Short mmCIF file of C-alpha atoms in Angstrom, two decimals:
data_model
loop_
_atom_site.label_atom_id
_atom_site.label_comp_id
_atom_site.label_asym_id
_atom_site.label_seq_id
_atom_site.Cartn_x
_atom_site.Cartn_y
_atom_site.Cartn_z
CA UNK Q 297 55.88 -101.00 95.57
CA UNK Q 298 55.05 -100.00 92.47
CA UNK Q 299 51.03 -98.89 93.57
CA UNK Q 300 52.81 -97.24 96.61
CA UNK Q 301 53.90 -93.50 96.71
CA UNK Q 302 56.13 -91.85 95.57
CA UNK Q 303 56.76 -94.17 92.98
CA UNK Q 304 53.24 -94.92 91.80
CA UNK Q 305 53.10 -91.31 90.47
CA UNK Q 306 56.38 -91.88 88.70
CA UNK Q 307 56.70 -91.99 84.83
CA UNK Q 308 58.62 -95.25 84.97
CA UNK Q 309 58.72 -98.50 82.74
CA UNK Q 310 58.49 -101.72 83.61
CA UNK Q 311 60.86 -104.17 81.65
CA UNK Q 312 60.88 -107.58 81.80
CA UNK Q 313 64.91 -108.44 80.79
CA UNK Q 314 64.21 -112.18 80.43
CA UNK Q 315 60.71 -113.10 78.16
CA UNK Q 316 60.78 -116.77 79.89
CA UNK Q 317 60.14 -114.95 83.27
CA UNK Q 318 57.58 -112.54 82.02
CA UNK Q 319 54.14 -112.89 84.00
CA UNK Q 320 51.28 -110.88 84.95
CA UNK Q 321 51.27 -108.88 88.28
CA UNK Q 322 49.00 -109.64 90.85
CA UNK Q 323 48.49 -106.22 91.61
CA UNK Q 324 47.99 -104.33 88.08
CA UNK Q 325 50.23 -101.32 88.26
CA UNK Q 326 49.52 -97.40 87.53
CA UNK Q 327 48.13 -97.49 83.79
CA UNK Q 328 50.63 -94.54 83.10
CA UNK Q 329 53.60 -97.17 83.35
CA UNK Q 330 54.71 -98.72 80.28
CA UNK Q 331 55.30 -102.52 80.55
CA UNK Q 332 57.73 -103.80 77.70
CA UNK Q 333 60.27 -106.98 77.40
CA UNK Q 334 63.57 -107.75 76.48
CA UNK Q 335 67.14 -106.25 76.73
CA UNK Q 336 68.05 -102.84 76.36
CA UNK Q 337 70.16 -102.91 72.72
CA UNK Q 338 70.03 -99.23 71.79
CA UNK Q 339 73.98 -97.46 72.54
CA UNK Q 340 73.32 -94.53 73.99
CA UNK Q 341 74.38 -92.62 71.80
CA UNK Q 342 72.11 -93.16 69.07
CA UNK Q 343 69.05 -93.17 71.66
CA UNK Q 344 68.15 -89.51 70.12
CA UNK Q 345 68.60 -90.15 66.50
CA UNK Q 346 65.30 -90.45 65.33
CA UNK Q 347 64.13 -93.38 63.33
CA UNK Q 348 64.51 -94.43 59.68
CA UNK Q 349 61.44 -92.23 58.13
CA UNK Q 350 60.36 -90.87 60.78
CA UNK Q 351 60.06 -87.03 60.62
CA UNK Q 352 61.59 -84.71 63.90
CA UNK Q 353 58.25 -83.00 65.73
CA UNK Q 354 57.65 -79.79 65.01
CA UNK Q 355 56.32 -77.09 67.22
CA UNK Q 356 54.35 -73.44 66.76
CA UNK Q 357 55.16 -71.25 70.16
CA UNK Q 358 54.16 -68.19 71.29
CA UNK Q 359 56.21 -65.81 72.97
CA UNK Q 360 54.02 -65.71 75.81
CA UNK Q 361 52.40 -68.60 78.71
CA UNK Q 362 48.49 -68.76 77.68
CA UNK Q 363 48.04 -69.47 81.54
CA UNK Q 364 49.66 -66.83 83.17
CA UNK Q 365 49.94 -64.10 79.95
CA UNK Q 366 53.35 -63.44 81.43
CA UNK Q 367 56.97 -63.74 78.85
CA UNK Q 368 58.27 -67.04 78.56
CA UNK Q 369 62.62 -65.51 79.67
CA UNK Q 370 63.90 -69.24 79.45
CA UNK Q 371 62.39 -71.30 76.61
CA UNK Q 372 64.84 -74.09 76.54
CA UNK Q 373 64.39 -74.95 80.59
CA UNK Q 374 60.64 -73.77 81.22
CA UNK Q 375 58.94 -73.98 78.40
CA UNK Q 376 56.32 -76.65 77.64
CA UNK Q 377 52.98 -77.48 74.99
CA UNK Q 378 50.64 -80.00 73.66
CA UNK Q 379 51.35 -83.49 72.21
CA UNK Q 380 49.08 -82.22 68.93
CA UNK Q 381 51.48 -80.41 66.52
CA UNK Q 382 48.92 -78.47 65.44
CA UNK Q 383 48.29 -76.90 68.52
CA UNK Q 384 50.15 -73.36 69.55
CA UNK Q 385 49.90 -73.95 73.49
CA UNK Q 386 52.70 -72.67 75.22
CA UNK Q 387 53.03 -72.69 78.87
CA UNK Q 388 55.37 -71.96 81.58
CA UNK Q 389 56.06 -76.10 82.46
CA UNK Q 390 55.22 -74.93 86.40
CA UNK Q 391 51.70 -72.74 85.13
CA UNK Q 392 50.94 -76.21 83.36
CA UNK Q 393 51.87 -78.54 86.21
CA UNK Q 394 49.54 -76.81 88.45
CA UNK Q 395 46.46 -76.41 86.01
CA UNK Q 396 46.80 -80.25 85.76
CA UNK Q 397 46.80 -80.59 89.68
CA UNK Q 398 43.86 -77.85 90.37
CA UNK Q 399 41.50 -79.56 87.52
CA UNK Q 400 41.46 -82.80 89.60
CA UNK Q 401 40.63 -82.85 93.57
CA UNK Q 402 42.74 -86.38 93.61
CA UNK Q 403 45.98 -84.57 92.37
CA UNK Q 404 45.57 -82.01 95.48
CA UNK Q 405 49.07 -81.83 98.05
CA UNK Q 406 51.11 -83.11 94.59
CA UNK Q 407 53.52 -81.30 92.79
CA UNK Q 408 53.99 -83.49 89.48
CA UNK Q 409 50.98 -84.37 87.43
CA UNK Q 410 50.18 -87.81 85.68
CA UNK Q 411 48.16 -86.93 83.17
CA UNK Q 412 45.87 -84.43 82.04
CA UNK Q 413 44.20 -82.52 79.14
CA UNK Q 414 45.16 -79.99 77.05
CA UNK Q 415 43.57 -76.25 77.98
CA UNK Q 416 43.48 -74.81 74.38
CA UNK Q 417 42.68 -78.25 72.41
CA UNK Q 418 41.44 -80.38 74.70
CA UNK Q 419 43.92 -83.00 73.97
CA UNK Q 420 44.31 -85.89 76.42
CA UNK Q 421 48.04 -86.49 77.00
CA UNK Q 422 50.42 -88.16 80.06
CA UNK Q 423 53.26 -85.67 81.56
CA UNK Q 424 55.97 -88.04 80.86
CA UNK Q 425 54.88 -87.60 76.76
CA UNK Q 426 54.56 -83.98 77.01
CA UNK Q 427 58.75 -84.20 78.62
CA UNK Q 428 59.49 -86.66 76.03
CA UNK Q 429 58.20 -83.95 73.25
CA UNK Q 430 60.16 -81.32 74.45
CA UNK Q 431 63.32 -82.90 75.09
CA UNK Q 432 62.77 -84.22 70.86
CA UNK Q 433 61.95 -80.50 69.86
CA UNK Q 434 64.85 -78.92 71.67
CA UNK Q 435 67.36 -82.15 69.78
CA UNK Q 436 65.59 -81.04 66.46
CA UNK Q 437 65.74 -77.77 66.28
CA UNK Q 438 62.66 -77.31 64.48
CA UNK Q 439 60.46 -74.56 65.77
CA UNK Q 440 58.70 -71.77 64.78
CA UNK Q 441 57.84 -68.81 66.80
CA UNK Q 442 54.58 -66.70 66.46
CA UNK Q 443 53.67 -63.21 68.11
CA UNK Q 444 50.48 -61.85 68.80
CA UNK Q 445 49.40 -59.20 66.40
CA UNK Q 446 47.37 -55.79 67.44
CA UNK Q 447 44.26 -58.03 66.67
CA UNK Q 448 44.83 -61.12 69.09
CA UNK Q 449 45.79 -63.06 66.22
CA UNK Q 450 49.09 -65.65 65.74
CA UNK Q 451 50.75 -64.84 63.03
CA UNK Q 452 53.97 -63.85 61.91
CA UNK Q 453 56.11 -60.45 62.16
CA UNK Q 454 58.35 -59.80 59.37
CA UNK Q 455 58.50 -56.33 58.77
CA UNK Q 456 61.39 -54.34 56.64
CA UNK Q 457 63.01 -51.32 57.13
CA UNK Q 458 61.49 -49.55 53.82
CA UNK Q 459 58.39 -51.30 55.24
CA UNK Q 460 58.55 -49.54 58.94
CA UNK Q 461 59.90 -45.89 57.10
CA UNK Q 462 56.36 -46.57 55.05
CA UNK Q 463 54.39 -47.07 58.38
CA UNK Q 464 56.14 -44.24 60.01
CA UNK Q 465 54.86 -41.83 57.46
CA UNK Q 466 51.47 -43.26 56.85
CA UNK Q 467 50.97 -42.88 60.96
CA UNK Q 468 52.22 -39.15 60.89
CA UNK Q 469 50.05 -38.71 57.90
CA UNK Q 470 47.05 -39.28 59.48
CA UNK Q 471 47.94 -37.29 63.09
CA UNK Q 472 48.55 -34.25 60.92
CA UNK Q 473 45.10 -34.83 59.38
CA UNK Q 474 43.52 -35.42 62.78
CA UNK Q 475 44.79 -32.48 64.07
CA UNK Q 476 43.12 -30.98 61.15
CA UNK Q 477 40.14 -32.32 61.53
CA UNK Q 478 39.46 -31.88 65.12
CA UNK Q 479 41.44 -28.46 65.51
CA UNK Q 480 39.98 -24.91 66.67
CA UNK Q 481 39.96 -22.18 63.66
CA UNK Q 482 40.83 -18.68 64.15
CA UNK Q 483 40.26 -16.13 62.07
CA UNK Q 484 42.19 -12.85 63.21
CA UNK Q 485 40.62 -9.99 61.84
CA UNK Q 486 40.76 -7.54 65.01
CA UNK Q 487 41.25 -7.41 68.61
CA UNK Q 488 37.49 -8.03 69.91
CA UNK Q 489 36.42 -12.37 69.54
CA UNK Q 490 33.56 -13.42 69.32
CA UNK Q 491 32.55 -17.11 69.79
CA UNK Q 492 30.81 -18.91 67.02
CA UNK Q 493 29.71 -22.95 68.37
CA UNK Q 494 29.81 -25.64 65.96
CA UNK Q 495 28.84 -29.39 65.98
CA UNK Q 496 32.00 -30.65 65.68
CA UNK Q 497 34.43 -27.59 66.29
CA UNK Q 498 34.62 -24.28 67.54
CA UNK Q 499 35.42 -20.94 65.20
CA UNK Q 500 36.77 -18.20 66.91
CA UNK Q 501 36.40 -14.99 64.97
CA UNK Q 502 38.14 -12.14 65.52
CA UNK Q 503 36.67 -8.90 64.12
CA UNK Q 504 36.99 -5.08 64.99
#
């Protein structure tokens, strides 16, 4: 059953609750399932602590999917990355799902993937870790969210109010000087004008 769909596309695991009746199958299932033994000891309610020394993942989003360049609205229920902490994918978990299925002419008519690789790192990585991840990122906490700046680049946005008042000025500054720059210059000496071309601008002057 287990090499027979639906559930050979399944994340499941395979436990064996009795060691003395552990024994190979003759069919080898899905490599994707995990096959482990012995009973279940772990209360539920400690099944999310995380372990004695062992650190809570941390993850570096973006505000926007790299697939479809469109807002991620709902973080907590659609969004989705890479395995590698180091990596800033973020995805829309459906934009994922089906970059996954088109890369791979055997995961055609499907609407979960098994496994697949990582469009900005390359990073190999099943769909049941990538779930796992999230759901230990959202228990955490620990995230850290990075906008695109003017220049394409990831990096933070921190900006003050004395900072913005500064960039507010500095801006007008330099439209006042451009208007300057680039304006046309009358001199008004008369009623007749007469037309005087210049590389850059045109001087009107106005004589008698």
């Amino acid at each position: 059953m287990l090499n027979v769909g639906p559930w050979n596309r399944l994340p499941l695991t395979i436990r064996w609750l009795e060691r003395e009746y552990e024994c190979d199958f003759i069919l080898k299932p899905p490599l994707h399932m995990e096959i482990v033994s012995g009973h279940v000891q772990l209360p539920k309610s400690q099944a999310t602590r995380p372990k004695n020394g062992e650190e809570p993942p941390k993850a570096i989003w973006a505000t926007e999917c790299h697939l479809c360049m469109h807002r991620i609205e709902d973080p907590d229920r659609s969004r989705i990355g890479c395995i590698n902490s180091l990596c800033k994918l973020t995805c829309h978990i459906i934009c994922l799902a089906n970059y996954i299925l088109s890369s791979d002419e055997n995961n055609r008519g499907h609407y979960i993937p098994i496994a697949g690789e990582c469009p900005l790192c390359e990073e190999k990585f099943t769909w049941v870790a990538l779930l796992q991840r999230k759901r230990k990122i959202q228990q955490s906490g620990v995230e850290h969210i990075e906008e695109d700046d003017e220049y394409g680049d990831d990096s933070d946005i921190s900006v003050s109010k004395s900072d913005s008042e500064c960039e507010s000025a500095e801006s007008k500054k330099n439209t006042e000087f451009d208007k300057f720059d680039f304006m046309e210059t009358s001199v008004l000496d008369g009623a007749n004008i007469q037309n005087i071309s210049g590389d850059q601008h045109e001087i009107y002057e106005l004589s008698d």
